[in-house]
Short mmCIF file of C-alpha atoms in Angstrom, two decimals:
data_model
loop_
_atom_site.label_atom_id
_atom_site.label_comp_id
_atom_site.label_asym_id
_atom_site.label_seq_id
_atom_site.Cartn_x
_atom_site.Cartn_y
_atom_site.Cartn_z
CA UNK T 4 -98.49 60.04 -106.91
CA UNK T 5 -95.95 61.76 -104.69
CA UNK T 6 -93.68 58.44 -104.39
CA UNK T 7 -90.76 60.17 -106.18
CA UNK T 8 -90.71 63.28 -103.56
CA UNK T 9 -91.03 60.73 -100.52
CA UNK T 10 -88.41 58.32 -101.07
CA UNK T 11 -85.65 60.40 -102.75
CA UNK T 12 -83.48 61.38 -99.99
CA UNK T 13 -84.93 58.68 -97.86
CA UNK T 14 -84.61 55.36 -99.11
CA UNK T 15 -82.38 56.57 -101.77
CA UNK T 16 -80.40 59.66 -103.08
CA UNK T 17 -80.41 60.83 -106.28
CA UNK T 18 -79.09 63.59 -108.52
CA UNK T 19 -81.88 64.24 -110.00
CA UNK T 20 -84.97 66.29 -108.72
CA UNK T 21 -87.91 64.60 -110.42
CA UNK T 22 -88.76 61.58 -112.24
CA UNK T 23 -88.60 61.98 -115.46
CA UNK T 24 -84.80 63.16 -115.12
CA UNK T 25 -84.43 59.39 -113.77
CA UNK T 26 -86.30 57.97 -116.26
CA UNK T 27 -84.81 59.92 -119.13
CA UNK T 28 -81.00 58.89 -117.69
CA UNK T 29 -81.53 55.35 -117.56
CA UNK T 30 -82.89 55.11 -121.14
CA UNK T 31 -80.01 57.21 -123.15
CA UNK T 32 -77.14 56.14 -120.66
CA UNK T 33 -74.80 53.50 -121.14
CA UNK T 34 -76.00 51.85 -117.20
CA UNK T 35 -74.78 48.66 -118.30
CA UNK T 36 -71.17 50.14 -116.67
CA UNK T 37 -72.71 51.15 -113.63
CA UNK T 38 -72.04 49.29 -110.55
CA UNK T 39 -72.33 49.20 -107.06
CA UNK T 40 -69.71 51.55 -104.77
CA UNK T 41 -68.69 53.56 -107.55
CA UNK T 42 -69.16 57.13 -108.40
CA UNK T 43 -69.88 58.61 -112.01
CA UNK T 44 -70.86 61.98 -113.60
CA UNK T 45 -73.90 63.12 -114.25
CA UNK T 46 -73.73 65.18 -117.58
CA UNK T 47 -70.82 62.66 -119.13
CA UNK T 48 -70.75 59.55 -120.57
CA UNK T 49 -70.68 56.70 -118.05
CA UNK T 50 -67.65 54.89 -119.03
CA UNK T 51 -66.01 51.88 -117.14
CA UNK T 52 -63.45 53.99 -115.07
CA UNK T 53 -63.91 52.85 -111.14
CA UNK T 54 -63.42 55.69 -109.38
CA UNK T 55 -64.74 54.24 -105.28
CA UNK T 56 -67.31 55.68 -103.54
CA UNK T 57 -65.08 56.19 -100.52
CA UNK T 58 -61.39 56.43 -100.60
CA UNK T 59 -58.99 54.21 -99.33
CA UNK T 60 -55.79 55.40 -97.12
CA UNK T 61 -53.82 52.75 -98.91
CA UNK T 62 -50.11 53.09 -99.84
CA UNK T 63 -50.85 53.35 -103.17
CA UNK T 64 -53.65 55.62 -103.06
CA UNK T 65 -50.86 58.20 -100.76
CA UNK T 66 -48.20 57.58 -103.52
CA UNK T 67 -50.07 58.33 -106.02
CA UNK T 68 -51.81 61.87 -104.04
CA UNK T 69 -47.89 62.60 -103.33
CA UNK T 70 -47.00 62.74 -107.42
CA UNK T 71 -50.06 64.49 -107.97
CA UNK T 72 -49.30 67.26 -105.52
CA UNK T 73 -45.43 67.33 -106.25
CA UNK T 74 -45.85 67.07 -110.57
CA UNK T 75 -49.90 66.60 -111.45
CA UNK T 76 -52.56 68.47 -112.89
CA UNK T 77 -56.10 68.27 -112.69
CA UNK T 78 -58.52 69.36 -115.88
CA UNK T 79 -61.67 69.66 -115.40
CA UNK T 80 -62.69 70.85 -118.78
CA UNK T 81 -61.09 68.08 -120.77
CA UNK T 82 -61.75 65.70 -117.80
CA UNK T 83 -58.06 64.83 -117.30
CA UNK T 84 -55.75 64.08 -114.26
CA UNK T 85 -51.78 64.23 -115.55
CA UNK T 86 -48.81 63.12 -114.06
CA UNK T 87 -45.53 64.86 -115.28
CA UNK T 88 -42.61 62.48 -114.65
CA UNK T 89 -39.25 61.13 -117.08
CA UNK T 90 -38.92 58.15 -114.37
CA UNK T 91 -39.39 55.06 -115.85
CA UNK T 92 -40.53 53.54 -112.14
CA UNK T 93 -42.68 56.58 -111.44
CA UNK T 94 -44.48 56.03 -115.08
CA UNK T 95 -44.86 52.10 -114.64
CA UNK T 96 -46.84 53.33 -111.08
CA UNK T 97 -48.85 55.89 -112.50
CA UNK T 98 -50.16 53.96 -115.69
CA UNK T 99 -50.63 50.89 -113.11
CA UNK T 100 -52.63 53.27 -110.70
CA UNK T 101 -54.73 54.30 -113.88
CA UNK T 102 -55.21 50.44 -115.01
CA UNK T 103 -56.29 49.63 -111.54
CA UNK T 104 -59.19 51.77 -111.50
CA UNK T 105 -59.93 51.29 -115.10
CA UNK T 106 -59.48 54.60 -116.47
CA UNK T 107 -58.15 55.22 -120.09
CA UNK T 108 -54.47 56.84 -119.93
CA UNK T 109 -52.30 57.66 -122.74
CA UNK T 110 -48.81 57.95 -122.59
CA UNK T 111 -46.89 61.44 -124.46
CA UNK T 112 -43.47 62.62 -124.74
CA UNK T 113 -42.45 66.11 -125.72
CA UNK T 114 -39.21 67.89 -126.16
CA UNK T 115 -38.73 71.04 -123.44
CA UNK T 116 -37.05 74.16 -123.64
CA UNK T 117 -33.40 72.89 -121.74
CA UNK T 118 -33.38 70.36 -124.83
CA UNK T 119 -34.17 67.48 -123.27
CA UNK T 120 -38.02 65.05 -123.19
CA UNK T 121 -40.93 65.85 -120.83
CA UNK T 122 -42.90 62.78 -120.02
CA UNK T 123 -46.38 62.79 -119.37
CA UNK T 124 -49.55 59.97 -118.28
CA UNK T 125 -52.67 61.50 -118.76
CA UNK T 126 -55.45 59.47 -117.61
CA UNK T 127 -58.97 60.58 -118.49
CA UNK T 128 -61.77 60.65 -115.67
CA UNK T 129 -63.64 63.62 -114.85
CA UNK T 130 -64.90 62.48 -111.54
CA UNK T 131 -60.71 62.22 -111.20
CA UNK T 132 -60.23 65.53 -112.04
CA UNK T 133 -63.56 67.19 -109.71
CA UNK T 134 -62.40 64.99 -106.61
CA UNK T 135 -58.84 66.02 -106.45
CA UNK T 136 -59.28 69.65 -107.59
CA UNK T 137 -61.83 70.02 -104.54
CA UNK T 138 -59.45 67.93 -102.42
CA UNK T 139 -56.18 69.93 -103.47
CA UNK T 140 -56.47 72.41 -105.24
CA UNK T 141 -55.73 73.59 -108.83
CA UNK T 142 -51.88 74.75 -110.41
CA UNK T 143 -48.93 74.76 -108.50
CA UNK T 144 -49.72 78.08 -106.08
CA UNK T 145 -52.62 76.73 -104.91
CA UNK T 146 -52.39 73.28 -104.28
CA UNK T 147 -51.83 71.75 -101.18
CA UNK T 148 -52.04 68.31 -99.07
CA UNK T 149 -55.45 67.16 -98.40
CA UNK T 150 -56.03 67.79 -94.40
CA UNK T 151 -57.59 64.71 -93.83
CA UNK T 152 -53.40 63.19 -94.67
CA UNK T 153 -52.72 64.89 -91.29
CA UNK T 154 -54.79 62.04 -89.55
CA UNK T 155 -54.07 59.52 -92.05
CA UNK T 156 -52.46 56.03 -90.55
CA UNK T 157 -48.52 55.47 -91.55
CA UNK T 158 -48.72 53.69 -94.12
CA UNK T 159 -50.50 56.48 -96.51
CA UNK T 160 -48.44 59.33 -94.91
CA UNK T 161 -45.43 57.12 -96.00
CA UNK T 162 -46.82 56.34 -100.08
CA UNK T 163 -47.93 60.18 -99.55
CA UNK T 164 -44.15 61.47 -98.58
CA UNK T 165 -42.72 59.15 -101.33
CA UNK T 166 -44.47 60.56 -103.99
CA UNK T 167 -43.66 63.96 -103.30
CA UNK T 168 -40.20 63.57 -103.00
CA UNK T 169 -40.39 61.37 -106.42
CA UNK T 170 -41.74 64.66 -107.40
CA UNK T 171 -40.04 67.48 -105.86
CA UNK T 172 -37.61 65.85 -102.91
CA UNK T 173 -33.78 65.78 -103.07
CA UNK T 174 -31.44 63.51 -101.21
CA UNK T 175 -27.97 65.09 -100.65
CA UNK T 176 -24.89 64.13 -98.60
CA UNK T 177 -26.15 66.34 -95.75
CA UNK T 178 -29.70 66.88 -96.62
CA UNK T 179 -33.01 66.00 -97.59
CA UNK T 180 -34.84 69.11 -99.20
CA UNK T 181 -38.31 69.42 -101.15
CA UNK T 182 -40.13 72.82 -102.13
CA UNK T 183 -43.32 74.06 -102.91
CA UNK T 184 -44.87 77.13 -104.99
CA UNK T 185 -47.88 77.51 -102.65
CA UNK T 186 -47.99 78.78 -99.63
CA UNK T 187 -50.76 76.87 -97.88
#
């Protein structure tokens, strides 16, 4: 009696405030795709995306944070995170980036409204979608970069910067320009 209430929060933390929400979890989830260091949701299916516990300042994690700001979208209904980009290279990345943390992407290509394709990868991860709406922001007037990339070591400021201007960045004969629709 009373072990539940003395040891969550202490020798463990869990998302659930008694019990029998534990006990219920573990016997109609899928834990067999848990593991260790790894976040998942709590009302979803557990699939085997790997989204970390902590996240890395790696290159690859700042290139791909750059593409989301400069051409992504984050769902969290449908539990989406979408990368908007007709580069072959910038695809290849993205679908990579997806593979490497295990998450289901699909690949779509639609005509647009100047005649030509829009290319899309849509990976599906809700936790995806939560973390980098709280960390940036949701549609193009209100995202913004992530403050803790203003302390961030070179090497993500660099994948970060990349991105973008994969995105949104222009390279002219006297110039190198990118834009924004928000403000912050």
């Amino acid at each position: 009696s009373g072990w539940w209430e003395q040891n969550n929060g202490n020798e463990f933390t869990l998302p659930y405030t008694k019990k029998s929400s534990l006990t219920r979890a573990v016997s109609r989830s899928n834990i067999e795709n848990i593991k260790a260091g790894f976040v998942y949701p709590y009302h979803a299916i557990r699939s085997n995306a790997l989204i970390p516990d902590s996240f890395e300042l790696s290159y690859d994690n700042g290139l791909f944070i750059g593409l989301f700001l400069a051409e992504g979208n984050a769902n969290i209904k449908s539990g989406s995170v979408q990368i908007t980009n007709n580069d072959e290279t910038v695809q290849t990345f993205v679908k990579s980036w997806f593979d490497k943390h295990n998450i289901n992407w699909k690949f779509d290509t639609r005509p647009n409204k100047i005649g030509g394709t829009t290319s899309y990868v849509i990976g599906k991860s809700s936790i995806l979608a939560r973390l980098f709406t709280a960390m940036m922001g949701h549609t193009c007037y209100k995202k913004h970069v992530p403050d803790f990339a203003f302390i961030a070591d070179k090497q993500f400021v660099s994948g970060l910067l990349n991105g973008y201007f994969s995105g949104d960045g222009t390279v002219g004969k006297n110039s190198i320009e990118c834009c924004s629709a928000s403000e912050r």
